[in-house]
Each structure stands twice: as structure tokens, then as C-alpha cells.
Coordinates of C-alpha atoms in Angstrom, one line a residue:
Chain A
M689 CA -62.9 -25.8 9.5
I690 CA -59.8 -24.4 7.7
Y691 CA -57.2 -26.4 5.7
L692 CA -53.6 -25.9 6.9
P693 CA -51.4 -25.6 3.8
I694 CA -48.2 -27.0 5.4
A695 CA -49.6 -29.5 7.9
E696 CA -51.9 -30.6 5.1
M697 CA -54.9 -31.2 7.3
P698 CA -58.1 -29.4 8.1
V699 CA -58.5 -28.1 11.6
N700 CA -61.4 -26.6 13.5
V701 CA -60.7 -22.9 13.7
L702 CA -62.7 -22.4 16.9
L703 CA -61.0 -25.3 18.6
V704 CA -57.5 -24.0 17.7
L705 CA -58.5 -20.5 18.9
L706 CA -59.9 -21.9 22.1
V707 CA -56.8 -24.0 22.8
S708 CA -54.4 -21.3 22.0
G709 CA -56.5 -18.8 23.9
G710 CA -56.6 -21.2 26.9
V711 CA -52.9 -21.7 26.8
G712 CA -52.3 -18.0 26.5
F713 CA -54.7 -17.3 29.4
V714 CA -52.9 -19.8 31.6
S715 CA -49.5 -18.4 30.7
G716 CA -50.7 -14.8 31.4
L717 CA -52.2 -16.0 34.7
V718 CA -49.1 -17.8 35.9
G719 CA -46.5 -15.6 34.2
V720 CA -44.8 -18.2 31.9
G721 CA -44.3 -18.0 28.2
G722 CA -46.5 -20.9 27.4
G723 CA -44.5 -22.6 24.6
F724 CA -44.1 -25.7 26.7
I725 CA -47.9 -26.0 27.0
M726 CA -48.7 -24.9 23.4
T727 CA -46.6 -27.4 21.6
P728 CA -47.9 -30.5 23.4
A729 CA -51.5 -29.2 23.1
L730 CA -51.0 -29.0 19.3
I731 CA -49.6 -32.5 19.2
F732 CA -52.6 -33.8 21.2
L733 CA -54.9 -32.0 18.6
G734 CA -53.3 -34.1 15.9
V735 CA -50.9 -31.6 14.4
P736 CA -47.7 -33.5 13.3
A737 CA -45.1 -32.9 16.0
P738 CA -42.5 -31.2 13.6
V739 CA -45.1 -28.7 12.5
A740 CA -46.3 -28.1 16.1
V741 CA -42.7 -27.4 17.2
A742 CA -41.7 -25.1 14.3
T743 CA -45.0 -23.2 14.2
G744 CA -45.1 -22.8 18.0
A745 CA -41.9 -20.7 17.7
S746 CA -43.7 -18.0 15.7
Q747 CA -46.3 -17.6 18.5
I748 CA -43.5 -17.3 21.0
A749 CA -42.0 -14.6 18.9
A750 CA -45.3 -12.7 19.0
T751 CA -45.8 -12.9 22.7
S752 CA -42.2 -12.1 23.6
F753 CA -42.3 -9.1 21.3
S754 CA -45.4 -7.7 23.0
G755 CA -43.8 -8.4 26.4
I756 CA -40.5 -6.7 25.5
M757 CA -42.3 -3.5 24.4
T758 CA -43.6 -3.1 27.9
Q759 CA -40.2 -4.0 29.5
T760 CA -38.2 -1.5 27.3
R761 CA -40.5 1.3 28.3
R762 CA -39.6 0.5 31.9
K763 CA -35.9 0.2 31.0
N764 CA -35.8 -3.3 32.3
V765 CA -33.6 -4.8 29.6
D766 CA -29.8 -5.3 30.0
W767 CA -28.9 -5.0 26.3
R768 CA -25.3 -6.1 26.7
M769 CA -26.3 -9.3 28.5
G770 CA -29.2 -9.9 26.1
L771 CA -26.8 -9.6 23.2
L772 CA -24.5 -12.2 24.6
L773 CA -27.3 -14.6 25.4
S774 CA -28.6 -14.1 21.9
I775 CA -25.3 -14.8 20.3
G776 CA -25.2 -18.1 22.2
G777 CA -28.8 -18.6 21.3
I778 CA -28.2 -18.1 17.6
A779 CA -25.5 -20.7 17.5
G780 CA -27.6 -23.0 19.7
S781 CA -30.7 -22.7 17.6
A782 CA -28.8 -23.2 14.4
M783 CA -27.5 -26.5 15.8
G784 CA -30.9 -27.4 17.1
V785 CA -32.5 -26.9 13.7
W786 CA -29.8 -29.0 12.1
L787 CA -30.3 -31.8 14.7
F788 CA -34.1 -31.4 14.2
E789 CA -33.7 -32.0 10.4
R790 CA -31.4 -35.0 11.0
L791 CA -33.8 -36.6 13.4
L792 CA -36.7 -35.9 11.1
R793 CA -34.9 -37.8 8.2
L794 CA -34.0 -40.6 10.6
G795 CA -37.6 -41.0 11.7
Q796 CA -36.6 -40.4 15.4
L797 CA -37.9 -36.8 15.9
D798 CA -41.3 -37.6 17.4
L799 CA -39.6 -40.0 19.9
I800 CA -37.0 -37.4 20.9
I801 CA -39.7 -34.7 21.3
S802 CA -41.8 -37.1 23.5
I803 CA -38.8 -37.9 25.7
L804 CA -37.7 -34.3 26.1
Y805 CA -41.3 -33.3 26.9
L806 CA -41.7 -36.1 29.4
F807 CA -38.8 -34.8 31.4
L808 CA -39.6 -31.1 31.0
L809 CA -43.3 -31.3 31.9
S810 CA -42.9 -33.6 34.8
G811 CA -39.9 -31.5 36.1
V812 CA -41.8 -28.2 35.9
G813 CA -45.0 -29.8 37.2
F814 CA -43.3 -31.2 40.3
L815 CA -41.6 -27.9 40.9
M816 CA -44.9 -26.0 40.8
L817 CA -46.6 -28.6 43.0
S818 CA -43.8 -28.5 45.6
E819 CA -43.9 -24.8 45.6
T820 CA -47.7 -24.8 46.2
Y821 CA -47.3 -27.4 48.9
S822 CA -44.6 -25.6 50.8
L823 CA -46.7 -22.4 50.6
W824 CA -49.7 -24.3 51.9
R825 CA -47.6 -25.6 54.8
G826 CA -46.7 -21.9 55.4
R827 CA -43.0 -22.5 55.5
T828 CA -41.9 -19.8 53.0
T829 CA -43.5 -16.9 51.2
S830 CA -42.1 -17.7 47.8
G831 CA -40.5 -20.6 46.0
V832 CA -37.6 -18.5 45.1
S833 CA -36.4 -18.0 48.7
I834 CA -36.0 -21.7 49.2
L835 CA -32.8 -21.4 47.4
R836 CA -30.1 -19.1 48.7
R837 CA -28.3 -17.0 46.2
P838 CA -24.6 -17.8 46.3
A839 CA -22.3 -14.8 46.7
R840 CA -19.9 -15.9 44.0
T841 CA -20.6 -18.4 41.2
V842 CA -18.6 -19.9 38.4
A843 CA -19.5 -16.8 36.3
H844 CA -17.2 -14.7 38.6
T845 CA -14.1 -16.9 38.3
L846 CA -14.0 -17.7 34.6
P847 CA -11.9 -15.6 32.3
F848 CA -13.1 -12.9 29.7
R849 CA -14.9 -10.9 32.3
I850 CA -16.6 -7.7 31.2
A851 CA -18.9 -5.2 32.9
F852 CA -22.7 -5.2 32.7
P853 CA -23.6 -1.7 33.9
R854 CA -27.4 -2.2 33.9
S855 CA -27.1 -5.4 35.9
G856 CA -24.3 -4.0 38.0
L857 CA -22.2 -7.1 37.3
Y858 CA -18.6 -7.8 36.3
I859 CA -18.6 -11.4 35.1
S860 CA -17.2 -13.8 32.5
V861 CA -18.9 -13.9 29.0
I862 CA -18.7 -17.7 28.9
P863 CA -21.7 -18.6 31.1
P864 CA -24.1 -16.3 29.2
L865 CA -22.9 -17.7 25.9
V866 CA -23.2 -21.3 27.1
L867 CA -26.6 -20.6 28.7
G868 CA -27.9 -18.9 25.5
F869 CA -26.6 -21.8 23.4
A870 CA -28.4 -24.5 25.5
I871 CA -31.7 -22.5 25.5
G872 CA -31.4 -21.9 21.8
A873 CA -31.0 -25.6 21.0
L874 CA -33.9 -26.6 23.3
A875 CA -36.1 -23.9 21.6
A876 CA -35.4 -25.3 18.2
I877 CA -36.0 -28.9 19.1
M878 CA -39.0 -28.5 21.5
G879 CA -40.7 -25.3 20.3
I880 CA -40.4 -23.6 23.6
G881 CA -39.1 -20.1 24.5
G882 CA -37.1 -21.3 27.4
G883 CA -37.8 -18.4 29.7
F884 CA -38.7 -20.7 32.6
I885 CA -35.2 -22.2 32.5
L886 CA -33.4 -19.0 31.5
I887 CA -34.9 -16.9 34.3
P888 CA -33.8 -19.0 37.3
A889 CA -30.4 -19.5 35.6
M890 CA -29.9 -15.8 35.3
I891 CA -30.9 -15.2 38.9
Y892 CA -28.8 -18.0 40.5
L893 CA -26.0 -18.6 38.1
L894 CA -25.3 -15.1 36.7
R895 CA -26.6 -13.3 39.8
M896 CA -28.5 -10.7 37.8
P897 CA -30.8 -8.4 39.7
T898 CA -34.5 -9.6 39.4
H899 CA -35.9 -6.4 37.8
V900 CA -33.8 -6.8 34.6
V901 CA -34.2 -10.6 34.4
V902 CA -37.6 -10.8 32.7
G903 CA -36.9 -8.1 30.1
T904 CA -33.5 -9.5 29.2
S905 CA -34.7 -13.0 28.9
L906 CA -37.6 -11.8 26.7
F907 CA -35.0 -10.2 24.4
Q908 CA -33.1 -13.5 24.1
V909 CA -36.4 -15.4 23.5
L910 CA -37.5 -13.0 20.8
I911 CA -34.2 -13.2 18.9
V912 CA -34.0 -17.0 19.2
S913 CA -37.6 -17.8 18.3
S914 CA -37.6 -15.5 15.3
L915 CA -34.4 -17.2 14.1
V916 CA -35.9 -20.6 14.7
V917 CA -38.9 -19.7 12.5
I918 CA -36.7 -18.6 9.7
L919 CA -34.3 -21.5 9.9
Q920 CA -37.1 -24.1 10.2
S921 CA -38.9 -22.6 7.2
A922 CA -35.7 -22.9 5.2
A923 CA -34.5 -26.3 6.4
T924 CA -37.6 -28.3 7.0
Q925 CA -40.5 -26.4 5.7
T926 CA -42.6 -27.2 8.7
V927 CA -43.8 -23.7 9.6
D928 CA -47.5 -23.4 8.9
L929 CA -48.5 -19.7 8.3
V930 CA -52.2 -20.3 8.8
L931 CA -51.8 -22.2 12.0
A932 CA -49.3 -19.6 13.2
A933 CA -51.8 -16.8 12.6
L934 CA -54.4 -18.6 14.6
L935 CA -52.0 -19.3 17.5
M936 CA -50.9 -15.7 17.6
L937 CA -54.4 -14.4 17.7
G938 CA -55.6 -16.9 20.4
G939 CA -52.3 -16.8 22.4
V940 CA -51.9 -13.0 22.5
V941 CA -55.5 -12.2 23.4
G942 CA -55.6 -15.1 26.0
A943 CA -52.4 -13.9 27.6
Q944 CA -53.7 -10.4 28.1
F945 CA -56.8 -11.5 29.8
G946 CA -54.9 -14.0 31.9
A947 CA -52.4 -11.3 33.0
R948 CA -55.3 -9.0 34.0
I949 CA -57.1 -11.6 36.0
G950 CA -53.9 -13.0 37.5
A951 CA -52.9 -9.5 38.8
G952 CA -55.7 -9.5 41.3
L953 CA -55.4 -13.1 42.3
K954 CA -53.3 -15.3 44.6
N955 CA -51.9 -17.7 42.0
E956 CA -50.4 -20.4 44.3
H957 CA -53.5 -22.6 43.7
I958 CA -53.4 -22.0 40.0
R959 CA -49.8 -23.0 39.9
G960 CA -50.6 -26.1 41.8
L961 CA -53.4 -27.0 39.3
L962 CA -51.1 -26.2 36.4
G963 CA -48.5 -28.5 38.0
L964 CA -51.0 -31.3 38.2
L965 CA -52.0 -30.7 34.5
L966 CA -48.4 -30.8 33.4
I967 CA -47.8 -34.0 35.3
A968 CA -50.9 -35.5 33.7
A969 CA -49.6 -34.5 30.2
S970 CA -46.2 -36.0 30.9
A971 CA -47.9 -39.2 32.1
K972 CA -49.5 -39.4 28.7
F973 CA -46.1 -39.0 27.0
L974 CA -44.7 -41.7 29.3
F975 CA -47.5 -44.2 28.7
D976 CA -47.0 -43.8 24.9
L977 CA -43.4 -44.6 25.4
V978 CA -43.5 -47.6 27.7
I979 CA -46.8 -49.4 26.9
P980 CA -46.1 -52.2 24.4
P981 CA -47.4 -50.9 21.1
E982 CA -50.4 -52.6 19.5
E983 CA -49.0 -51.8 16.1
P984 CA -45.2 -52.5 16.1
Y985 CA -44.6 -50.9 12.8
V986 CA -44.5 -47.1 12.1
L987 CA -44.3 -45.1 8.9
G988 CA -41.3 -42.8 8.9
G989 CA -38.5 -41.2 7.0
G990 CA -40.6 -38.7 5.0
L991 CA -41.6 -35.5 6.6
W992 CA -44.0 -37.3 8.9
Chain B
M56 CA -81.3 -66.8 -34.9
K57 CA -79.2 -65.3 -37.6
R58 CA -78.7 -62.2 -35.5
F59 CA -77.8 -64.3 -32.5
M60 CA -75.1 -66.1 -34.5
A61 CA -73.8 -62.8 -35.8
A62 CA -73.6 -61.4 -32.3
L63 CA -71.8 -64.6 -31.1
A64 CA -69.3 -64.3 -34.0
F65 CA -68.7 -60.6 -33.2
L66 CA -68.1 -61.4 -29.6
A67 CA -65.7 -64.2 -30.5
V68 CA -63.8 -61.9 -32.7
A69 CA -63.8 -59.1 -30.2
S70 CA -62.7 -61.3 -27.3
G71 CA -60.1 -62.9 -29.5
A72 CA -58.7 -59.6 -30.5
S73 CA -58.8 -58.3 -27.0
A74 CA -56.7 -61.2 -25.8
Q75 CA -53.8 -59.8 -27.7
Q76 CA -54.7 -56.1 -27.4
P77 CA -56.6 -55.2 -24.3
S78 CA -57.1 -51.6 -25.4
D79 CA -58.8 -52.5 -28.6
P80 CA -61.0 -49.4 -29.4
L81 CA -63.9 -51.8 -30.4
N82 CA -63.9 -53.2 -26.9
E83 CA -62.8 -50.3 -24.9
L84 CA -64.5 -49.8 -21.6
P85 CA -66.3 -46.5 -21.8
A86 CA -65.7 -44.6 -18.5
A87 CA -65.5 -41.1 -17.2
V88 CA -64.6 -39.3 -14.0
A89 CA -66.9 -36.7 -12.7
E90 CA -64.1 -34.7 -11.0
E91 CA -61.1 -34.5 -13.3
Q92 CA -60.0 -31.4 -11.5
I93 CA -60.1 -31.3 -7.7
T94 CA -59.1 -28.0 -6.1
V95 CA -57.7 -27.5 -2.6
S96 CA -58.6 -24.2 -1.0
S97 CA -58.8 -23.1 2.6
D98 CA -62.1 -24.9 3.1
Y99 CA -60.8 -28.2 1.7
R100 CA -61.9 -31.2 3.8
G101 CA -61.2 -34.0 1.4
S102 CA -63.3 -34.9 -1.6
Y103 CA -65.0 -37.6 -3.5
I104 CA -64.0 -39.1 -6.8
T105 CA -66.8 -40.6 -8.9
V106 CA -66.0 -42.9 -11.8
F107 CA -68.9 -43.7 -14.3
G108 CA -68.8 -46.4 -17.0
V109 CA -70.6 -48.9 -19.0
N110 CA -69.8 -52.5 -19.4
P111 CA -69.8 -52.9 -23.3
D112 CA -71.1 -56.5 -23.0
R113 CA -74.8 -56.2 -23.6
R114 CA -75.7 -59.0 -21.3
G115 CA -73.6 -57.5 -18.6
R116 CA -71.2 -60.4 -18.4
G117 CA -67.9 -59.8 -16.8
D118 CA -66.6 -58.0 -13.7
I119 CA -65.7 -54.4 -13.2
V120 CA -62.7 -53.3 -11.2
V121 CA -62.0 -49.6 -10.6
V122 CA -58.6 -48.5 -9.1
V123 CA -57.8 -44.9 -8.1
R124 CA -54.1 -44.4 -7.6
G125 CA -52.0 -41.6 -6.2
P126 CA -48.4 -41.1 -7.3
N127 CA -45.8 -43.7 -6.2
E128 CA -43.2 -42.4 -3.8
S129 CA -40.5 -43.9 -1.6
A130 CA -41.6 -44.8 2.0
V131 CA -39.8 -46.0 5.1
I132 CA -41.3 -48.5 7.6
M133 CA -39.7 -48.8 11.0
R134 CA -40.4 -51.4 13.7
K135 CA -40.6 -50.4 17.4
R136 CA -38.0 -52.0 19.6
N137 CA -37.9 -52.1 23.3
F138 CA -34.9 -50.1 24.5
Y139 CA -34.5 -50.2 28.3
G140 CA -38.2 -50.0 28.8
L141 CA -38.9 -47.4 26.1
W142 CA -40.3 -48.3 22.7
I143 CA -38.2 -46.6 20.1
N144 CA -38.3 -46.7 16.4
G145 CA -35.7 -49.0 14.8
D146 CA -34.9 -51.4 12.0
P147 CA -35.9 -49.1 9.1
V148 CA -36.7 -50.6 5.8
E149 CA -37.1 -48.5 2.7
F150 CA -39.5 -49.0 -0.2
A151 CA -38.4 -47.4 -3.5
Q152 CA -41.9 -47.1 -4.7
A153 CA -45.3 -47.3 -2.9
P154 CA -48.6 -45.8 -3.9
T155 CA -49.4 -42.8 -1.7
F156 CA -53.1 -43.4 -2.4
F157 CA -54.8 -46.6 -3.5
A158 CA -58.5 -47.4 -3.7
V159 CA -59.6 -50.6 -5.3
L160 CA -63.3 -51.2 -5.9
S161 CA -64.9 -54.3 -7.5
N162 CA -68.4 -55.7 -7.9
R163 CA -67.4 -58.9 -6.0
P164 CA -64.3 -60.0 -4.1
L165 CA -61.2 -59.5 -6.2
R166 CA -60.0 -63.1 -5.7
Q167 CA -63.2 -64.4 -7.4
I168 CA -62.6 -62.0 -10.3
A169 CA -58.9 -62.7 -11.1
N170 CA -56.2 -65.1 -9.9
A171 CA -53.4 -64.0 -7.7
Q172 CA -51.0 -63.7 -10.6
S173 CA -53.1 -61.3 -12.6
I174 CA -54.0 -59.3 -9.5
W175 CA -50.2 -58.8 -9.1
E176 CA -49.5 -58.2 -12.7
H177 CA -52.1 -55.5 -13.1
Q178 CA -51.3 -54.1 -9.7
L179 CA -54.8 -54.3 -8.3
D180 CA -53.5 -54.7 -4.8
P181 CA -51.5 -51.9 -3.1
A182 CA -48.8 -54.4 -1.9
A183 CA -48.1 -55.2 -5.6
S184 CA -46.8 -51.7 -6.3
A185 CA -44.6 -51.5 -3.2
Q186 CA -41.0 -52.3 -4.1
L187 CA -38.5 -52.9 -1.4
A188 CA -35.3 -50.9 -1.9
S189 CA -33.2 -52.0 1.0
A190 CA -32.5 -55.3 2.7
V191 CA -34.6 -56.1 5.8
P192 CA -32.7 -56.5 9.1
D193 CA -31.5 -60.0 10.2
G194 CA -34.3 -62.4 11.0
A195 CA -37.0 -60.0 9.8
D196 CA -39.6 -61.0 7.3
P197 CA -39.8 -58.8 4.2
S198 CA -43.4 -59.5 3.6
A199 CA -44.2 -58.4 7.2
Y200 CA -42.9 -55.0 6.3
R201 CA -44.9 -54.9 3.1
R202 CA -48.1 -55.9 5.0
A203 CA -47.3 -53.3 7.7
L204 CA -47.0 -50.6 5.1
V205 CA -50.4 -51.5 3.6
R206 CA -52.0 -51.9 7.0
L207 CA -50.7 -48.5 8.2
R208 CA -51.9 -46.7 5.1
Y209 CA -55.3 -48.5 5.4
A210 CA -55.5 -47.1 9.0
Q211 CA -54.8 -43.6 7.6
G212 CA -57.6 -44.0 5.0
L213 CA -55.0 -43.7 2.2
Y214 CA -55.6 -47.3 1.1
Q215 CA -59.2 -48.4 0.6
S216 CA -60.9 -51.5 -0.8
Y217 CA -64.5 -52.3 -1.6
D218 CA -65.5 -55.7 -2.8
G219 CA -69.2 -55.4 -3.4
R220 CA -70.5 -56.2 0.0
I221 CA -72.7 -53.4 1.2
R222 CA -71.4 -51.5 4.2
P223 CA -74.1 -49.3 5.7
G224 CA -73.2 -45.7 6.4
E225 CA -70.5 -45.5 3.9
R226 CA -70.8 -43.5 0.7
G227 CA -67.9 -45.1 -1.1
G228 CA -68.4 -48.2 -3.2
L229 CA -69.1 -49.7 -6.6
T230 CA -72.8 -49.8 -7.7
M231 CA -74.0 -51.7 -10.7
Y232 CA -77.1 -50.5 -12.6
Q233 CA -79.2 -51.9 -15.3
G234 CA -77.7 -51.9 -18.8
G235 CA -74.2 -52.5 -17.6
L236 CA -73.9 -49.0 -16.1
F237 CA -71.7 -48.8 -13.1
R238 CA -70.7 -46.0 -10.7
A239 CA -67.7 -46.1 -8.3
V240 CA -67.4 -43.6 -5.5
V241 CA -64.1 -43.1 -3.7
R242 CA -63.7 -41.0 -0.6
L243 CA -60.5 -38.9 -0.9
P244 CA -59.5 -38.0 2.7
A245 CA -58.0 -34.6 3.5
N246 CA -54.6 -36.2 4.3
A247 CA -54.3 -37.7 0.8
P248 CA -51.3 -36.1 -1.1
I249 CA -52.1 -33.2 -3.4
A250 CA -50.8 -34.6 -6.7
Q251 CA -51.6 -36.1 -10.1
Y252 CA -53.9 -39.2 -9.7
S253 CA -55.3 -41.7 -12.1
A254 CA -58.5 -43.7 -12.2
D255 CA -58.3 -47.1 -14.0
T256 CA -61.3 -49.1 -15.0
Y257 CA -60.8 -52.8 -15.8
L258 CA -63.2 -55.3 -17.3
F259 CA -62.5 -58.9 -16.5
R260 CA -64.3 -61.9 -17.9
D261 CA -63.6 -65.5 -16.7
G262 CA -60.5 -64.3 -14.9
R263 CA -59.1 -62.6 -18.0
L264 CA -58.6 -58.8 -18.6
I265 CA -60.8 -57.8 -21.5
S266 CA -60.2 -54.1 -21.5
S267 CA -59.1 -51.2 -19.4
Q268 CA -59.0 -47.5 -19.5
R269 CA -57.0 -44.8 -17.6
I270 CA -58.3 -41.4 -16.8
P271 CA -56.1 -38.7 -15.2
I272 CA -57.3 -36.7 -12.2
T273 CA -55.5 -33.5 -11.1
I274 CA -55.6 -32.4 -7.5
S275 CA -54.1 -28.9 -7.1
R276 CA -54.0 -26.1 -4.6
V277 CA -55.7 -22.9 -5.5
G278 CA -55.9 -19.3 -4.2
I279 CA -54.2 -18.5 -0.9
E280 CA -53.4 -22.1 -0.1
R281 CA -51.4 -22.3 -3.4
R282 CA -49.6 -19.0 -2.7
I283 CA -48.6 -20.0 0.9
H284 CA -47.4 -23.4 -0.2
D285 CA -45.5 -22.0 -3.2
L286 CA -43.8 -19.4 -1.0
A287 CA -42.9 -22.0 1.6
T288 CA -41.3 -24.4 -0.9
N289 CA -39.8 -22.0 -3.5
A290 CA -38.8 -19.0 -1.3
S291 CA -38.5 -20.7 2.1
W292 CA -36.2 -17.9 3.6
L293 CA -38.6 -15.2 2.5
Y294 CA -41.5 -17.3 3.9
G295 CA -39.8 -17.5 7.3
I296 CA -39.1 -13.8 7.4
V297 CA -42.8 -13.1 6.5
T298 CA -43.9 -15.3 9.3
V299 CA -41.6 -13.5 11.8
L300 CA -42.8 -10.1 10.6
L301 CA -46.4 -11.3 11.1
A302 CA -45.5 -12.4 14.6
L303 CA -43.9 -9.0 15.4
A304 CA -46.9 -7.2 14.0
A305 CA -49.2 -9.3 16.1
G306 CA -47.2 -8.7 19.2
W307 CA -46.9 -5.0 18.6
A308 CA -50.7 -4.7 17.9
A309 CA -51.5 -6.6 21.1
A310 CA -49.2 -4.4 23.2
L311 CA -50.8 -1.3 21.8
I312 CA -54.4 -2.4 22.0
F313 CA -54.2 -3.7 25.5
R314 CA -52.2 -0.7 26.8
R315 CA -55.0 1.7 25.9
T316 CA -58.0 -0.3 27.3

């Protein structure tokens, strides 16, 4: 047991390491960031939701930094695009932290986090399940090819177009800024990196070549999550350094093992299982929202 | 017989004096707290507060009440409302003052010891210290909010009461020994705020307060817990930057270690 100085609660060190290691393992296995599993897992462990969200961001910063080191070596980062996404992300996360702080004072933060996770987890869960199902039926080889890439998107018609040599694009700066802003705001409120939203958007909306997508999105996630940690520390004091250290240790080690095992494994079944798990977790959030409460009154207004 | 009369006279004087001046040193309730300093370090899992005392009445007449209080702070209670099928928090009501921790222990049920008015007056009930600061929404009952605050804090273990009935398996409680000696044990859960507390001991006889005493208890962070908390509250920007640097170091170390193996 170790006492968390900010969450003001004792937690079982082994349990937290096991959970963060497990989440890291799954994220390495399937190739997702894992923030959207880590934060709900912490909430289920009894960590106050504001602390779970703000502290989760530091673990995302750690994993995205270790990922980006590998990607830079392979020259898979479009720095110009990454910078634009990050500028949008900085504005978005600043607004997200401001909103987070307002909702916390109003006593509505836990509710908003529950609702956002309900949609996010069920959405991602169904996507993963349907992907597994269509593979199982043998229709397509990959979920990505279900959607056709449009030749021209809104990114090509809007003004302020500039060249992105590494991606081989000549598109408007507005879509990357808006996209970065939206991901930044979600990252601040939900404690996610947002890669699993950012990556499809970069492929289908911005039409970036796939080899630069992962590295560039990691760059944006790194900048945004680092900023979220600093802003949350300053505005709401909900970042728990001890919990963060445990999450980094478990998450980083778990992800490496997951990636190693995942490399030699067909992961359609794992994705299907993860999809089921996410739907189960979202069902828990849904039940808590719709079942008439036994205790109609709640404490609120303070930090938690 | 002479001695008995003298003792009776002394008692009459003493109780007469105490009616005007409850903290008369002649009749002060001798009490002490075993843990006047409680430290919170990284292995903190809550604590116990033990209050010892002696009933000055040689024949052990009177009732003992021990109250351990945390600081009063403002609190907000909200009521869940159904909003298109979802239960959302609404109708906030603010309390200007409410005890953050409150444990009341007595040798028999409090209502048999003192009447409702003096329970309220001496704040022997957590609800007595909770002051509403804002008006309640239309049609709502202010006392329902007060009861809800007390109920929720009881559920969190932050409010406790013990009225002399033995509850097996629980360490907390008030035990009376021979010679008027008593011992009160309060479980301080890990979620209780880290602050300045006080332990009050009260001696009641025939429903009247005879004497009382207050002993301060300090709960404070020490070591690394203190340093982290101080940094997070006093230098929150620096704290955020330190956390990010730690994250970058962890990510960098992971990338290095796992590339080699």
C-alpha cells in the first residue's frame, strides 16, 4: 500500500502496477495509446475521476515520447503538420482545462466524464467488433479498406493552403488546426491521447500517407498531453506524482511486452475481445447514468 | 458520617459552581489524547485516535461524551434529477460550515444523556454544526439536505457515532473502567482531511453539562508526501513541469532499454 499525496487515498501498489501493466500490454498488443482504457480503469479502482483524468495524461506523455523516439529514427514524422496540429492542440487543451475546472466547481465533471466515456467506449468497441466480424466473414482484409479514400476533401478547397513536403500534400492549414483543437480539448477533459481519432482523421480527411501518420500523431499527442499535465497542475492541482510514476512504470513496460507478443500474432481476435471489453465498460457507465439512484443526494462543489 | 457530609457539601459547592462555570479547574475533566501528533507518510492508511480520561466523580456518576472534530469547511450537496432518462446532478445547496470529520462517542445513547436542546447547543451532533448558506430550491426541504450531508459523510466513514452498544469486530468505541477511568477509540480513515483536529470530552450529569475539556490534535504530512504536496500547491507550474520531465525520462528510458534487448 502507498498513500497518494494528491488523491489523498492509499492504493495497493501491486494492483496499480498490474492494472497499468495490463492496460499497457493491451495497448501494445493492439497498437492503441491506451489512455481511453487507463482512465476508466483508474476510476473503477476508486481514484477520483478528476485525478484519474489529469494523472493519466502524464502516462500518455511517457508512452508517446518513447514511441516518437522510434518514429523519428525512421524519419516518419511530418514536423510541419505536427506543428500545426500541436498549435490547434495547445489552444484546444487550454480550453479543455478551463472547461474541466469550471465543471469541477459546478459539480458536473464526473457526469460529463461518464457521458463522454459512454459514447467513446461504445463507439470504439462497436468499431472493433464490426471489424473483427467482417474479417471473420472474410469480406475484406482490413477494416481500413472498407472506407474508400476520397480524392479531394475539404482540406483541398479551403483557403490558406501550404505545402507539406514530407506528406507530399498541398492543403489548407484550417483542417489540421481544427482537428488539433478538438483532440486537445478531448484530451484535457477525458485524459486520452486521442490517437485513435486523430489517425483515421489524418488518413481520410487530410489524406496523409500512412507511413507518416503514426509518428506525426504521436508528436501532437506528446505536445498536448505534456501541456495538459502542466495546465492541470496549475489550474486544478489534480495531478498525482506518485500515481503518475506507478502508471508510467506499469504502462511503459506492459506496452513493450504487448508490442513484442502482438508482432507475431494475428490480432483480429484480440481486437474483438477488446471491443467486447470496451462495450462492457461503457455499459457500466450507462447503468450508472440511467438506473434510479438509491441515494438521490451527492456531495459536490469541492474538489471531489 | 462527618466525612460523608463534608463530601456532600463539597459536591454541592462544586456542582453549584460548575453550573455557572463549566471549566472550573476544581471540576475539570482530566483527559489526554495518546496521539496528539499524527503524521502522514507514504505508508499512511488512516490512524486511530485514543482519548483517555477520568470521571472526577468518585462514585462514577454522570455520563461521558467524547467528540473528535475535524475543521469546519463549506460543502455543497446536490440532488440527482432525471434529465431525459439520465440522472444528472442538480439543485445545489451550499453549507457555509460543516465538520469535515465528526466522531461522537458516549457511554449510552446520547438522547438519554442530554436533551435535544443541549445536544444542539454543545454541537454533539454533526448536523448541529452544518450551517446552510444558500436557499434551498423551490419545494425542497432544507432539513433533507442537512440529513443527506450527514448520511453521505457517515457512508464515507467521516462521521461516526458510538452510543455504548457493543458492536463486535469494531475497534472504535468508548469503554468505561473501574474508578471512573474511560477510554475512547476513534478510527480515523485515510480519506479524513489532513488538518488540525480537536478532541472534546464532556461530563454530563442529570442532563446538565458539568465540565468539558478540549485537546488539540495535529495531523500533518511528513517526508516525501509533504514535499510533493507543498510543491503541488505552492509551485504548481513547477510541479507540472517536473511531472512532464519525469514522463519524458520514463519514455526515453523505456525506448533505450527495450531497443537493446
